[in-house]
PDB file of C-alpha atoms in Angstrom:
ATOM      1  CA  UNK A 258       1.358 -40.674  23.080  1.00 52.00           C
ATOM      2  CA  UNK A 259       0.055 -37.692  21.195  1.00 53.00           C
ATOM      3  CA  UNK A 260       2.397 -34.704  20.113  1.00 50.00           C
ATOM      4  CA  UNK A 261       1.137 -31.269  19.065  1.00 53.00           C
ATOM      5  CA  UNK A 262       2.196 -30.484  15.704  1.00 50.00           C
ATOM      6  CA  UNK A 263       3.707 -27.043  15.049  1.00 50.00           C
ATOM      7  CA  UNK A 264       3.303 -24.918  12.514  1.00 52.00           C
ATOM      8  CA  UNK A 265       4.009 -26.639   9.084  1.00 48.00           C
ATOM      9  CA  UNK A 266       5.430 -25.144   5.731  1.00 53.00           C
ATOM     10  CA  UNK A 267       3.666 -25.696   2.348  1.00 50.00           C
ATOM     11  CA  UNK A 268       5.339 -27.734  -0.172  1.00 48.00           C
ATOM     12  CA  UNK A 269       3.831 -25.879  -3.001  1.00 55.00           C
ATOM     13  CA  UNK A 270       3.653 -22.534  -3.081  1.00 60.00           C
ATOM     14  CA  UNK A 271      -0.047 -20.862  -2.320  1.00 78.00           C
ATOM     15  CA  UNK A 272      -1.184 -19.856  -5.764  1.00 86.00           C
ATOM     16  CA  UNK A 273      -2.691 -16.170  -6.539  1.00 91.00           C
ATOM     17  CA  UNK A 274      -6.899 -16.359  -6.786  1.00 93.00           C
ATOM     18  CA  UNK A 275      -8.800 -14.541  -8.846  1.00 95.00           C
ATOM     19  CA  UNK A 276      -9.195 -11.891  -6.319  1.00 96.00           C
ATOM     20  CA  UNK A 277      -5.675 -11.701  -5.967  1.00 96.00           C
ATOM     21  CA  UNK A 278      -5.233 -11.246  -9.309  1.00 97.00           C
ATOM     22  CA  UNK A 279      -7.897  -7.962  -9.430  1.00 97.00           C
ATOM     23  CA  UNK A 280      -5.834  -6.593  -6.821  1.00 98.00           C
ATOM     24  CA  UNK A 281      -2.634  -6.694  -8.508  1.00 98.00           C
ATOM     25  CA  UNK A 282      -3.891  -5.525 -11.406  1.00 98.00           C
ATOM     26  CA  UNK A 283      -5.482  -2.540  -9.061  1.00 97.00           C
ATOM     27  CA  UNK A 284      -2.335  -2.031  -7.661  1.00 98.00           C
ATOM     28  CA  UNK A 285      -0.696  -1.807 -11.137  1.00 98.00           C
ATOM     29  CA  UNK A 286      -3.153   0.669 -12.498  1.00 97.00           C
ATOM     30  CA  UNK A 287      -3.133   3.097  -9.689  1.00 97.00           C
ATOM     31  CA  UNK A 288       0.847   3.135 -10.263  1.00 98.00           C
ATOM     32  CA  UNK A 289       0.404   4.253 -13.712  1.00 97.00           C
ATOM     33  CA  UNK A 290      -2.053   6.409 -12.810  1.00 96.00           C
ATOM     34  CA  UNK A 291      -0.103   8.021 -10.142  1.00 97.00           C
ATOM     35  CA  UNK A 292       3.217   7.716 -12.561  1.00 97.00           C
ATOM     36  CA  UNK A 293       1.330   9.289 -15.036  1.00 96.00           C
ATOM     37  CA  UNK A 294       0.037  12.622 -12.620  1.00 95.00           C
ATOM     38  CA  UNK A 295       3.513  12.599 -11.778  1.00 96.00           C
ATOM     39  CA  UNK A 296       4.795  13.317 -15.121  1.00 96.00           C
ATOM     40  CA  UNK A 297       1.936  16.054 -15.791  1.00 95.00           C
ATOM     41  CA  UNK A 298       2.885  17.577 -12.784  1.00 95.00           C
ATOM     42  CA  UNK A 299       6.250  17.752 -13.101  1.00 94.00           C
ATOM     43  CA  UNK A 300       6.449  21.869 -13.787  1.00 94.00           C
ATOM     44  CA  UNK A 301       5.152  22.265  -9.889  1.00 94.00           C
ATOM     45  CA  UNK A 302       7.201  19.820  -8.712  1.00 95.00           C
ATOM     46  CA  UNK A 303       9.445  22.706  -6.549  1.00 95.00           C
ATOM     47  CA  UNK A 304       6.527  23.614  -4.351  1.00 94.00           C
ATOM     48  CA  UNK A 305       5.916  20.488  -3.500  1.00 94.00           C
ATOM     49  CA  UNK A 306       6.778  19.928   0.874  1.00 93.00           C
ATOM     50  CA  UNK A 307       9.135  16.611   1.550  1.00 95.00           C
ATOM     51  CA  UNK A 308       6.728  15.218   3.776  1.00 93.00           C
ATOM     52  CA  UNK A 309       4.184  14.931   0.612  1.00 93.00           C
ATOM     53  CA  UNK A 310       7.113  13.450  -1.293  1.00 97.00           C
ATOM     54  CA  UNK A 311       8.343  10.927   1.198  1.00 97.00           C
ATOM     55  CA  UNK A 312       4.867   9.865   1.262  1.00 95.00           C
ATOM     56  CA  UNK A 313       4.798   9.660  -2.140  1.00 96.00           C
ATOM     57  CA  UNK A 314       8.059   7.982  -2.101  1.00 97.00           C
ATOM     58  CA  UNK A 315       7.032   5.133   0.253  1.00 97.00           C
ATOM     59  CA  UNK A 316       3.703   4.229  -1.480  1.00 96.00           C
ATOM     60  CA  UNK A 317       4.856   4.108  -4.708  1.00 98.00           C
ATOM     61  CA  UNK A 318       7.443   1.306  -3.445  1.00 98.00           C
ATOM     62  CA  UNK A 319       4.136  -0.411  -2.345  1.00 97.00           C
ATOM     63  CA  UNK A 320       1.996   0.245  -4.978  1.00 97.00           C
ATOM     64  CA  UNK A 321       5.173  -1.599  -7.146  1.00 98.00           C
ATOM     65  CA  UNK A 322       5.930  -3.876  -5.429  1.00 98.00           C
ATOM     66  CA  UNK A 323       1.990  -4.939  -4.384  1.00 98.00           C
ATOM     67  CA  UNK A 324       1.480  -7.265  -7.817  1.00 98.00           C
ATOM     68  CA  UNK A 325       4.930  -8.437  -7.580  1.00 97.00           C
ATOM     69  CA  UNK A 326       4.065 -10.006  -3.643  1.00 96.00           C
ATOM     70  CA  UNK A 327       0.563 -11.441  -5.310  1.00 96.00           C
ATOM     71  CA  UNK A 328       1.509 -12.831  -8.323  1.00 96.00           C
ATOM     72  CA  UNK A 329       4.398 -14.713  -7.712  1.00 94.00           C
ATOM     73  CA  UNK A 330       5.012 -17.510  -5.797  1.00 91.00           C
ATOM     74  CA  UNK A 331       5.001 -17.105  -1.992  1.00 91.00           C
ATOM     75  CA  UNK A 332       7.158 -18.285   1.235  1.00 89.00           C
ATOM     76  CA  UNK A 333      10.401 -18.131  -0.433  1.00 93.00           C
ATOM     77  CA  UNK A 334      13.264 -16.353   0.785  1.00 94.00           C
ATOM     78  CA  UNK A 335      12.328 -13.550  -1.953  1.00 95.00           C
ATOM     79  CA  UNK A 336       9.215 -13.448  -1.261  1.00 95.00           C
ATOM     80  CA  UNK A 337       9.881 -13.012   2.565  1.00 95.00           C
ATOM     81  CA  UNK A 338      12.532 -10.098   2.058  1.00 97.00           C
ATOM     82  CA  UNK A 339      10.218  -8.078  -0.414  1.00 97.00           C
ATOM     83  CA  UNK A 340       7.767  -8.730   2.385  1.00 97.00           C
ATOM     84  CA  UNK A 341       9.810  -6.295   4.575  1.00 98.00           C
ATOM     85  CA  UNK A 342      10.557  -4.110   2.372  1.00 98.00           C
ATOM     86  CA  UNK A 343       6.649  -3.453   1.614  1.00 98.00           C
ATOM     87  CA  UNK A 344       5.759  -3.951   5.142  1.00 98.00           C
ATOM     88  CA  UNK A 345       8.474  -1.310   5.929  1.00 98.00           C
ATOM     89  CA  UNK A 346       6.571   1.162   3.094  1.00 98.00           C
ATOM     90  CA  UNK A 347       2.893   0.144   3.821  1.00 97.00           C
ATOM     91  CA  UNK A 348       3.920   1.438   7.921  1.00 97.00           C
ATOM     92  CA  UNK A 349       5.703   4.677   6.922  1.00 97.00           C
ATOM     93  CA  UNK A 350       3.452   5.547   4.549  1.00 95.00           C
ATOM     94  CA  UNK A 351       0.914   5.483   7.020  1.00 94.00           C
ATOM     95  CA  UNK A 352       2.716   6.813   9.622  1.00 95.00           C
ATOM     96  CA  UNK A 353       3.967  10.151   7.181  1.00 94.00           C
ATOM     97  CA  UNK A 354       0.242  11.057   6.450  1.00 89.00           C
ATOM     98  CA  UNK A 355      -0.226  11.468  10.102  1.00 88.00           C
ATOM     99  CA  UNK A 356       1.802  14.592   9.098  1.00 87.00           C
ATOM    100  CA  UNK A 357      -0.426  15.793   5.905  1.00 81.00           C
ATOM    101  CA  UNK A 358      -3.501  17.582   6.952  1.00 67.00           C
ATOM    102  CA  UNK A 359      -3.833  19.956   3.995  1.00 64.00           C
ATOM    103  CA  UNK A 360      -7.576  18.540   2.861  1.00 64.00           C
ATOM    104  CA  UNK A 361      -8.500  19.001   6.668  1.00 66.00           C
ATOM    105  CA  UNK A 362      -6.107  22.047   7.670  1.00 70.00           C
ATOM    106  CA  UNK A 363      -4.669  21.515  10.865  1.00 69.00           C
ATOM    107  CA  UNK A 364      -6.823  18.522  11.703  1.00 71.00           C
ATOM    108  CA  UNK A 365      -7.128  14.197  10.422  1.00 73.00           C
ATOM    109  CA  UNK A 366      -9.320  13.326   7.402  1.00 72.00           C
ATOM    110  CA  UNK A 367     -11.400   9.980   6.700  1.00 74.00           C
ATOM    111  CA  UNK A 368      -8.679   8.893   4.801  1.00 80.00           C
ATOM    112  CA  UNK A 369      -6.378   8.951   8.331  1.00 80.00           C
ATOM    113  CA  UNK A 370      -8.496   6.271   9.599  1.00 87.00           C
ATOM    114  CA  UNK A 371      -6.765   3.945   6.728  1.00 89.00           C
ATOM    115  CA  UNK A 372      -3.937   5.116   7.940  1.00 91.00           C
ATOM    116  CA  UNK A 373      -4.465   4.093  11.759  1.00 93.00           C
ATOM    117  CA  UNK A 374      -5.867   0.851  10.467  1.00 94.00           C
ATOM    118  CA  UNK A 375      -2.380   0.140   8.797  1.00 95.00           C
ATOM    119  CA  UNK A 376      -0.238   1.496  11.652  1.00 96.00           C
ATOM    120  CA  UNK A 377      -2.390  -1.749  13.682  1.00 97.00           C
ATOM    121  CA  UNK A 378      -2.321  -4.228  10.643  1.00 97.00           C
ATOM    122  CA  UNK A 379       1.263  -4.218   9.520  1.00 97.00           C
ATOM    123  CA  UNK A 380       2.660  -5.475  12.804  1.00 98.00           C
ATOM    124  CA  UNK A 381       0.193  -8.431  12.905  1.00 98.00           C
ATOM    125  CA  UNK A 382       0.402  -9.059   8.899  1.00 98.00           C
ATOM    126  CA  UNK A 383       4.073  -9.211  10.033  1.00 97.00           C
ATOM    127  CA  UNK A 384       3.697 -11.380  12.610  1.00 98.00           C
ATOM    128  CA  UNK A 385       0.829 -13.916  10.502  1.00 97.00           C
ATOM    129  CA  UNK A 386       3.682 -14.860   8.455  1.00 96.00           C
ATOM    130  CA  UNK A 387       6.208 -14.935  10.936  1.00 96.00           C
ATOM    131  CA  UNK A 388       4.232 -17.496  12.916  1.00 96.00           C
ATOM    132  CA  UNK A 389       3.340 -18.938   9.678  1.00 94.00           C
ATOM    133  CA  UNK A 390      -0.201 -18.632   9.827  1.00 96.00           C
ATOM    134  CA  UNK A 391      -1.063 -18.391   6.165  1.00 94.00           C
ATOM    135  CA  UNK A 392      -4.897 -17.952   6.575  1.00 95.00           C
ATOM    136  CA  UNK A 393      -4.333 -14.502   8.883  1.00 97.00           C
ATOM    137  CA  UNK A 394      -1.820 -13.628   7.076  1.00 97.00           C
ATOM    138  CA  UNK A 395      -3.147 -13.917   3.159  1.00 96.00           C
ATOM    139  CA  UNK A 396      -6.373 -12.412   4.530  1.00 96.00           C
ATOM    140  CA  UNK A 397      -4.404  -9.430   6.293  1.00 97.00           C
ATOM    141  CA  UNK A 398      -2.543  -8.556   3.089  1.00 97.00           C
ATOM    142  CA  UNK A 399      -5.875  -8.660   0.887  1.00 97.00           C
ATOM    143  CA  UNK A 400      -7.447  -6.200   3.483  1.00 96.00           C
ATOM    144  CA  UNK A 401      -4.337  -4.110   3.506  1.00 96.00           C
ATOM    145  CA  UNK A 402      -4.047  -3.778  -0.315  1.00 97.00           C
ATOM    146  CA  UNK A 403      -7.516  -3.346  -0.788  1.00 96.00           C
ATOM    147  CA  UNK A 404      -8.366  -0.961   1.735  1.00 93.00           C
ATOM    148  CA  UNK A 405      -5.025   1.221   2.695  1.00 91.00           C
ATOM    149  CA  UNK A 406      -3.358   1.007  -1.180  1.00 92.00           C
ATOM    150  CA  UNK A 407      -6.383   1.000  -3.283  1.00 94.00           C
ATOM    151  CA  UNK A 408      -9.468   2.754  -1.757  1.00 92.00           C
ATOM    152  CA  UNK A 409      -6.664   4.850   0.068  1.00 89.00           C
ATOM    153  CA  UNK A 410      -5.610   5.259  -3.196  1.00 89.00           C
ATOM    154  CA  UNK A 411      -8.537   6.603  -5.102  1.00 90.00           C
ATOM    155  CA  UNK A 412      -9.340   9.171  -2.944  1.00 86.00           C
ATOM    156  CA  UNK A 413      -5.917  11.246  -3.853  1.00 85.00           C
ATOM    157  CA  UNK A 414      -7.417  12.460  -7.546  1.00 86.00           C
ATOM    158  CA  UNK A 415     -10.665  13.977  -6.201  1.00 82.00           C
ATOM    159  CA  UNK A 416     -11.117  16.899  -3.958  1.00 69.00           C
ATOM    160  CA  UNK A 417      -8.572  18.978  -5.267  1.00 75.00           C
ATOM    161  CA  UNK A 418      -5.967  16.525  -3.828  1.00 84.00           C
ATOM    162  CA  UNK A 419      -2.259  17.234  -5.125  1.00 89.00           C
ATOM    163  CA  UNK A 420      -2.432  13.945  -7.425  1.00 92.00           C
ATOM    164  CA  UNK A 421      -5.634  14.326  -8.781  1.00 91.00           C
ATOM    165  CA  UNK A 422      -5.050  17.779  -9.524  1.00 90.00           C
ATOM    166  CA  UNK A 423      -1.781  16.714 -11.583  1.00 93.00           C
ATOM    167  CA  UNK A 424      -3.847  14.590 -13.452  1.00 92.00           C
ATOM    168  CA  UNK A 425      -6.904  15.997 -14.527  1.00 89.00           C
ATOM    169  CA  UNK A 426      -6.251  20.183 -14.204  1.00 77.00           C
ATOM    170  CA  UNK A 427      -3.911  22.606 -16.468  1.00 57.00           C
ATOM    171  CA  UNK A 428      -3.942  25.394 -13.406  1.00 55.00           C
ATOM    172  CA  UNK A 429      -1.348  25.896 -10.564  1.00 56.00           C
ATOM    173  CA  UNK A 430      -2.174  23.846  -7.681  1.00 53.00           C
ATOM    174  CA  UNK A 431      -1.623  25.324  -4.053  1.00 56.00           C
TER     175      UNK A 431
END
């Protein structure tokens, strides 16, 4: 008689690609990068809203904790918690721009579409390794990096965006 298998655990961990690896090392750059427009910005810091620093705040958990998740190895109870915790910044990041409409006054940007595309992708990331689908769920987490962290991610320096204007301008911003 024939049984259907269930979903079965790895014995060795899935080891980072080479694509995994330019995405982590993405993901570390843009932290610097954002670190580093921190820093120059520090004198304005006051007039900055809390809804631009909570977002701020949650994607710079991501962005740290992004090459951590890729590099390392994966399906361990570490790995799993850390999971959350980025899940849990990767959603309110998203969900706090939803708020910031300051390129587009008073109405959603390109970049919001990123953000709806997380606010649908975390829950089934989530669920990918939950289930332990590791196919759906590597692929989901490539996507998400590479889309809502890094693309998402260049587009704060240009346009006289808060960050970009930290980095590469001695004037006030506002």
């Amino acid at each position: 008689m024939a049984t259907i298998a269930g979903p079965t655990r790895r014995t060795q961990p899935l080891a980072p690609d080479t694509f995994e690896r330019v995405l982590a090392a993405g993901a570390t750059a843009l932290l610097i990068t954002v670190l580093v427009a921190l820093f120059r910005g520090r004198a304005q810091w006051g007039i900055v809203l809390a809804n631009i620093w909570l977002h701020i705040g949650t994607i710079l958990v991501a962005l740290a904790l992004t090459p951590v998740m890729l590099l390392r190895p994966r399906g361990d109870p570490f790995h799993r918690q850390l999971g959350w915790v980025w899940a849990a910044a990767m959603m309110a990041t998203a969900l706090i721009s939803f708020d910031l409409r300051y390129t587009n006054p008073g109405g959603f940007s390109f970049i919001h579409i990123l953000s709806a595309w997380t606010v649908i992708q975390v829950p089934i990331i989530v669920w990918s390794a939950r289930t332990h689908n590791v196919k759906r769920h590597r692929r989901g987490v490539r996507a998400m990096v590479l889309g809502a962290l890094l693309i998402a991610g260049f587009f704060t320096f240009p346009f006289n965006r808060l960050l970009g204007h930290w980095l590469f301008a001695t004037s006030t911003w506002g």
